């Protein structure tokens, strides 16, 4: 490795810097395509294999409580796409549950929206 290449991947304070795509072994899609950026991730609390990387350990510790995927990415300072793949791997191993966020309310029907528009026009 040349000195210049070596300097490119070394951070004085943090040590060697690993490109994000290396964490996912070049994969860009999670194994479970239902993992959305607003998905809620919760650790299952099951036995954890020792072979997990430090990023996956951080994800598991953050998900002791239900946590949105976007919040996980922000907390561990990784791109959303990378976190989606890592969470997909954890989900495949049964270490986390992934669910869509709860629907707070249903969208109004088209007839109600038409009535509202009509009422606004009448003003």
Coordinates of C-alpha atoms in Angstrom, one line a residue:
X1 CA 0.0 0.0 0.0
X2 CA 1.4 3.4 -0.9
X3 CA 1.8 6.1 1.7
X4 CA -0.9 8.2 0.1
X5 CA -3.4 5.3 0.0
X6 CA -2.5 4.5 3.6
X7 CA -3.2 8.1 4.7
X8 CA -6.5 8.1 2.9
X9 CA -7.8 5.4 5.1
X10 CA -6.3 6.5 8.4
X11 CA -7.9 8.9 10.8
X12 CA -5.5 10.1 13.5
X13 CA -8.1 10.0 16.3
X14 CA -10.2 7.0 15.2
X15 CA -7.6 4.7 13.6
X16 CA -8.3 3.0 10.3
X17 CA -11.5 4.1 8.5
X18 CA -13.6 1.4 6.8
X19 CA -15.7 2.5 3.8
X20 CA -19.4 2.0 4.4
X21 CA -19.8 -0.5 1.6
X22 CA -17.2 -2.8 3.2
X23 CA -19.5 -3.2 6.2
X24 CA -22.2 -4.8 3.9
X25 CA -19.7 -6.7 1.8
X26 CA -20.8 -4.5 -1.2
X27 CA -24.5 -5.3 -0.8
X28 CA -26.9 -2.5 -1.3
X29 CA -30.3 -4.1 -0.6
X30 CA -31.3 -5.8 2.6
X31 CA -32.3 -9.5 2.6
X32 CA -35.8 -8.4 3.6
X33 CA -37.1 -5.7 1.2
X34 CA -39.8 -4.7 3.8
X35 CA -37.2 -2.9 5.8
X36 CA -38.2 0.7 5.2
X37 CA -36.5 3.8 6.6
X38 CA -39.5 4.3 8.9
X39 CA -39.5 0.7 10.0
X40 CA -39.4 0.0 13.8
X41 CA -36.6 -2.3 14.9
X42 CA -36.6 -4.1 18.3
X43 CA -34.0 -6.6 19.6
X44 CA -35.4 -10.0 20.3
X45 CA -33.1 -10.6 23.3
X46 CA -32.2 -14.0 22.0
X47 CA -28.7 -15.6 22.1
X48 CA -26.3 -13.4 20.2
X49 CA -23.5 -14.9 18.1
X50 CA -20.0 -13.7 18.8
X51 CA -19.3 -13.2 15.1
X52 CA -21.2 -9.9 14.9
X53 CA -19.4 -6.7 13.9
X54 CA -19.2 -3.7 16.1
X55 CA -21.9 -1.8 14.1
X56 CA -24.3 -4.7 14.6
X57 CA -23.6 -4.8 18.3
X58 CA -24.4 -1.0 18.4
X59 CA -27.6 -1.6 16.5
X60 CA -28.7 -4.4 19.0
X61 CA -28.0 -2.2 22.0
X62 CA -29.9 0.7 20.5
X63 CA -32.9 -1.6 19.7
X64 CA -33.4 -2.8 23.3
X65 CA -36.4 -0.4 22.9
X66 CA -38.3 -0.1 19.7
X67 CA -36.4 2.3 17.5
X68 CA -37.0 3.7 14.0
X69 CA -34.4 2.7 11.4
X70 CA -33.7 6.3 10.6
X71 CA -32.9 7.0 14.3
X72 CA -30.5 4.0 14.3
X73 CA -28.6 5.3 11.3
X74 CA -28.3 8.8 12.9
X75 CA -27.2 7.4 16.2
X76 CA -24.4 5.2 14.7
X77 CA -23.5 7.7 12.0
X78 CA -23.9 5.4 9.0
X79 CA -25.8 5.8 5.8
X80 CA -29.4 4.5 5.8
X81 CA -28.7 2.0 3.1
X82 CA -25.9 0.4 5.1
X83 CA -28.1 0.3 8.2
X84 CA -30.9 -1.3 6.2
X85 CA -28.5 -4.1 5.1
X86 CA -27.1 -4.6 8.6
X87 CA -30.6 -4.7 10.2
X88 CA -31.7 -7.1 7.4
X89 CA -28.8 -9.4 8.4
X90 CA -29.8 -9.2 12.1
X91 CA -33.4 -9.9 11.2
X92 CA -32.4 -12.9 9.1
X93 CA -30.6 -14.3 12.2
X94 CA -33.6 -13.7 14.4
X95 CA -31.9 -11.1 16.5
X96 CA -34.3 -8.2 15.7
X97 CA -37.9 -7.8 14.8
X98 CA -38.8 -5.3 12.1
X99 CA -42.3 -3.9 11.8
X100 CA -43.9 -1.0 10.0
X101 CA -44.8 2.0 12.2
X102 CA -48.3 1.9 13.7
X103 CA -51.0 3.8 11.7
X104 CA -52.1 6.7 13.8
X105 CA -55.1 7.5 11.6
X106 CA -56.6 6.6 8.3
X107 CA -56.6 9.1 5.4
X108 CA -60.0 10.8 4.9
X109 CA -62.2 9.6 2.1
X110 CA -62.4 11.5 -1.2
X111 CA -66.0 12.5 -0.5
X112 CA -64.9 14.2 2.8
X113 CA -62.1 16.1 1.0
X114 CA -64.5 17.2 -1.7
X115 CA -66.9 18.5 0.9
X116 CA -64.1 20.5 2.6
X117 CA -63.0 22.0 -0.7
X118 CA -66.6 22.9 -1.5
X119 CA -67.0 24.6 2.0
X120 CA -63.7 26.5 1.5
X121 CA -64.9 27.7 -1.9
X122 CA -68.2 28.9 -0.4
X123 CA -66.3 31.2 2.0

